[in-house]
Tab-separated table of C-alpha atoms in Angstrom:
chain	number	residue	atom	x	y	z
I	1	UNK	CA	-102.447	211.994	111.420
I	2	UNK	CA	-100.324	208.962	112.272
I	3	UNK	CA	-103.286	206.679	111.555
I	4	UNK	CA	-103.737	208.187	108.087
I	5	UNK	CA	-100.044	207.668	107.340
I	6	UNK	CA	-100.221	204.079	108.595
I	7	UNK	CA	-103.322	203.329	106.503
I	8	UNK	CA	-101.752	204.896	103.420
I	9	UNK	CA	-98.594	202.844	103.922
I	10	UNK	CA	-100.566	199.611	104.364
I	11	UNK	CA	-102.642	200.302	101.266
I	12	UNK	CA	-99.527	201.077	99.249
I	13	UNK	CA	-97.909	197.808	100.310
I	14	UNK	CA	-100.960	195.555	100.070
I	15	UNK	CA	-100.850	195.000	96.290
I	16	UNK	CA	-97.411	193.437	96.699
I	17	UNK	CA	-98.884	190.484	98.523
I	18	UNK	CA	-101.668	190.058	95.953
I	19	UNK	CA	-99.115	189.802	93.129
I	20	UNK	CA	-97.155	186.918	94.633
I	21	UNK	CA	-97.355	183.634	92.692
I	22	UNK	CA	-98.487	180.453	94.398
I	23	UNK	CA	-95.805	178.132	92.985
I	24	UNK	CA	-93.559	176.320	95.478
I	25	UNK	CA	-90.197	174.619	95.066
I	26	UNK	CA	-90.597	170.846	95.431
I	27	UNK	CA	-94.321	170.920	94.642
I	28	UNK	CA	-96.152	170.572	91.328
I	29	UNK	CA	-97.787	173.549	89.679
I	30	UNK	CA	-101.523	173.875	90.344
I	31	UNK	CA	-103.598	171.911	87.843
I	32	UNK	CA	-104.929	174.001	85.003
I	33	UNK	CA	-106.590	173.443	81.624
I	34	UNK	CA	-106.642	175.809	78.665
I	35	UNK	CA	-109.634	175.237	76.416
I	36	UNK	CA	-109.787	178.608	74.661
I	37	UNK	CA	-107.139	178.189	71.974
I	38	UNK	CA	-104.657	175.968	73.849
I	39	UNK	CA	-101.565	174.269	72.471
I	40	UNK	CA	-100.472	175.457	69.047
I	41	UNK	CA	-99.888	172.652	66.563
I	42	UNK	CA	-98.405	172.960	63.085
I	43	UNK	CA	-98.671	170.726	60.072
I	44	UNK	CA	-96.825	172.188	57.114
I	45	UNK	CA	-98.084	175.750	56.874
I	46	UNK	CA	-101.319	175.017	58.757
I	47	UNK	CA	-101.796	176.021	62.391
I	48	UNK	CA	-104.379	174.414	64.648
I	49	UNK	CA	-105.144	174.438	68.366
I	50	UNK	CA	-106.002	171.737	70.854
I	51	UNK	CA	-106.928	171.871	74.513
I	52	UNK	CA	-103.958	171.775	76.880
I	53	UNK	CA	-103.355	170.943	80.541
I	54	UNK	CA	-100.279	171.021	82.739
I	55	UNK	CA	-100.511	167.213	83.057
I	56	UNK	CA	-99.094	167.078	79.516
I	57	UNK	CA	-95.786	168.472	80.791
I	58	UNK	CA	-94.754	165.299	82.622
I	59	UNK	CA	-91.959	163.055	81.341
I	60	UNK	CA	-89.485	165.749	80.296
I	61	UNK	CA	-87.489	168.384	82.122
I	62	UNK	CA	-89.182	171.687	81.318
I	63	UNK	CA	-88.515	175.364	81.369
I	64	UNK	CA	-91.925	176.979	81.433
I	65	UNK	CA	-92.050	180.565	80.273
I	66	UNK	CA	-95.429	182.045	81.223
I	67	UNK	CA	-95.664	185.496	79.659
I	68	UNK	CA	-98.136	188.273	79.201
I	69	UNK	CA	-99.211	188.807	75.607
I	70	UNK	CA	-96.886	191.774	75.238
I	71	UNK	CA	-93.612	192.113	73.365
I	72	UNK	CA	-91.981	193.623	76.468
I	73	UNK	CA	-92.825	190.460	78.437
I	74	UNK	CA	-91.454	188.222	75.690
I	75	UNK	CA	-88.184	190.183	75.616
I	76	UNK	CA	-87.830	190.115	79.402
I	77	UNK	CA	-86.292	186.630	79.371
I	78	UNK	CA	-85.104	186.416	75.764
I	79	UNK	CA	-81.487	185.915	76.971
I	80	UNK	CA	-82.556	182.723	78.765
I	81	UNK	CA	-84.381	181.443	75.684
I	82	UNK	CA	-81.285	182.148	73.565
I	83	UNK	CA	-79.083	180.296	76.078
I	84	UNK	CA	-81.444	177.308	76.041
I	85	UNK	CA	-81.411	177.195	72.237
I	86	UNK	CA	-77.595	177.362	72.262
I	87	UNK	CA	-77.385	174.545	74.848
I	88	UNK	CA	-79.112	172.127	72.432
I	89	UNK	CA	-80.670	169.957	75.124
I	90	UNK	CA	-81.901	166.527	74.005
I	91	UNK	CA	-85.437	166.806	72.605
I	92	UNK	CA	-86.281	163.401	74.080
I	93	UNK	CA	-85.558	164.619	77.642
I	94	UNK	CA	-86.165	168.387	77.548
I	95	UNK	CA	-88.751	170.831	76.232
I	96	UNK	CA	-89.498	174.514	76.621
I	97	UNK	CA	-93.173	175.315	77.165
I	98	UNK	CA	-94.230	178.891	76.503
I	99	UNK	CA	-97.649	179.913	77.803
I	100	UNK	CA	-98.867	183.203	76.372
I	101	UNK	CA	-101.578	185.033	78.290
I	102	UNK	CA	-103.591	186.695	75.520
I	103	UNK	CA	-105.887	188.194	78.162
I	104	UNK	CA	-102.912	190.279	79.361
I	105	UNK	CA	-102.305	192.011	76.037
I	106	UNK	CA	-102.639	195.680	75.271
I	107	UNK	CA	-106.198	196.523	74.243
I	108	UNK	CA	-106.804	195.794	70.565
I	109	UNK	CA	-103.684	193.669	70.031
I	110	UNK	CA	-105.143	190.183	70.606
I	111	UNK	CA	-104.981	189.211	66.929
I	112	UNK	CA	-101.339	190.333	66.771
I	113	UNK	CA	-100.532	188.237	69.856
I	114	UNK	CA	-102.144	185.198	68.237
I	115	UNK	CA	-100.293	185.742	64.962
I	116	UNK	CA	-96.977	186.231	66.777
I	117	UNK	CA	-97.522	183.029	68.790
I	118	UNK	CA	-98.205	181.098	65.590
I	119	UNK	CA	-95.082	182.567	63.963
I	120	UNK	CA	-92.995	181.577	67.001
I	121	UNK	CA	-94.306	178.013	66.803
I	122	UNK	CA	-93.266	177.899	63.128
I	123	UNK	CA	-89.797	179.172	64.082
I	124	UNK	CA	-89.398	176.798	67.063
I	125	UNK	CA	-91.507	173.723	66.184
I	126	UNK	CA	-89.876	171.566	68.900
I	127	UNK	CA	-91.128	173.898	71.633
I	128	UNK	CA	-94.534	173.548	73.207
I	129	UNK	CA	-96.509	176.781	72.815
I	130	UNK	CA	-99.828	177.456	74.481
I	131	UNK	CA	-102.052	180.430	73.700
I	132	UNK	CA	-104.258	181.108	76.724
I	133	UNK	CA	-107.040	183.394	75.538
I	134	UNK	CA	-108.645	183.850	78.954
I	135	UNK	CA	-105.549	183.929	81.180
I	136	UNK	CA	-106.542	180.838	83.181
I	137	UNK	CA	-102.913	179.779	83.760
I	138	UNK	CA	-101.853	183.191	85.085
I	139	UNK	CA	-104.925	183.302	87.293
I	140	UNK	CA	-104.504	179.747	88.600
I	141	UNK	CA	-100.806	180.214	89.296
I	142	UNK	CA	-101.165	183.768	90.683
I	143	UNK	CA	-98.766	185.326	88.151
I	144	UNK	CA	-98.049	189.033	87.846
I	145	UNK	CA	-99.559	191.009	84.998
I	146	UNK	CA	-97.348	192.443	82.255
I	147	UNK	CA	-94.504	190.119	83.219
I	148	UNK	CA	-92.674	186.886	82.501
I	149	UNK	CA	-92.441	183.942	84.873
I	150	UNK	CA	-89.811	181.229	84.493
I	151	UNK	CA	-90.458	177.841	86.071
I	152	UNK	CA	-88.122	174.847	85.867
I	153	UNK	CA	-89.707	171.492	86.570
I	154	UNK	CA	-88.316	167.973	86.611
I	155	UNK	CA	-89.689	164.978	84.699
I	156	UNK	CA	-92.170	164.254	87.502
I	157	UNK	CA	-93.501	167.811	87.421
I	158	UNK	CA	-91.836	169.051	90.613
I	159	UNK	CA	-90.895	172.733	90.579
I	160	UNK	CA	-87.130	173.212	90.872
I	161	UNK	CA	-86.964	176.979	90.249
I	162	UNK	CA	-89.436	179.822	89.922
I	163	UNK	CA	-88.906	183.524	89.264
I	164	UNK	CA	-91.091	186.362	88.024
I	165	UNK	CA	-89.471	189.144	86.033
I	166	UNK	CA	-86.181	189.295	84.158
I	167	UNK	CA	-83.489	186.809	85.156
I	168	UNK	CA	-79.952	188.051	85.713
I	169	UNK	CA	-76.885	186.204	84.361
I	170	UNK	CA	-76.436	184.149	87.540
I	171	UNK	CA	-80.064	183.028	87.463
I	172	UNK	CA	-79.772	182.070	83.776
I	173	UNK	CA	-76.698	179.967	84.614
I	174	UNK	CA	-78.611	178.381	87.506
I	175	UNK	CA	-81.539	177.470	85.242
I	176	UNK	CA	-79.201	175.871	82.701
I	177	UNK	CA	-77.423	173.877	85.438
I	178	UNK	CA	-80.754	172.709	86.899
I	179	UNK	CA	-81.871	171.484	83.487
I	180	UNK	CA	-78.568	169.645	82.873
I	181	UNK	CA	-78.620	168.050	86.328
I	182	UNK	CA	-82.150	166.727	85.840
I	183	UNK	CA	-81.983	165.417	82.279
């Protein structure tokens, strides 16, 4: 009986270790390329896509928001995105990069996720937005499904902060201070 309880407890806890990301403070994010869709570009009212890789994020301080293709994931860290917009960081030294995992969308909503990503790029043209059709970033970085990950990296690509899930007020303040200190 005790063995069954122990096995049940181990099985219940084992998914927690599988869900942990593989991003480390002081290191760079694992290299990844998105070829299916990729970075969203706008020219007037036209939207196009080009391949994207994390190597393109060097040279500016970044807040990377890697989200599932779900409205609940987008809203999870909306307060941080609003605080960043209000802070008006210099576009020459700072950029937000949003990576949307279309593979982690509710069944049948992929076209809505794509349309929403394109609308967001129109609304925030200075931000870098990446639509990842196959979820290669989430897979490479070991990110949780149905969630939002926030990563702050310096101009050399070193991770300064990483958190999965909603940030609290103290964490939002910490992210803003990290950005300011590294501009």
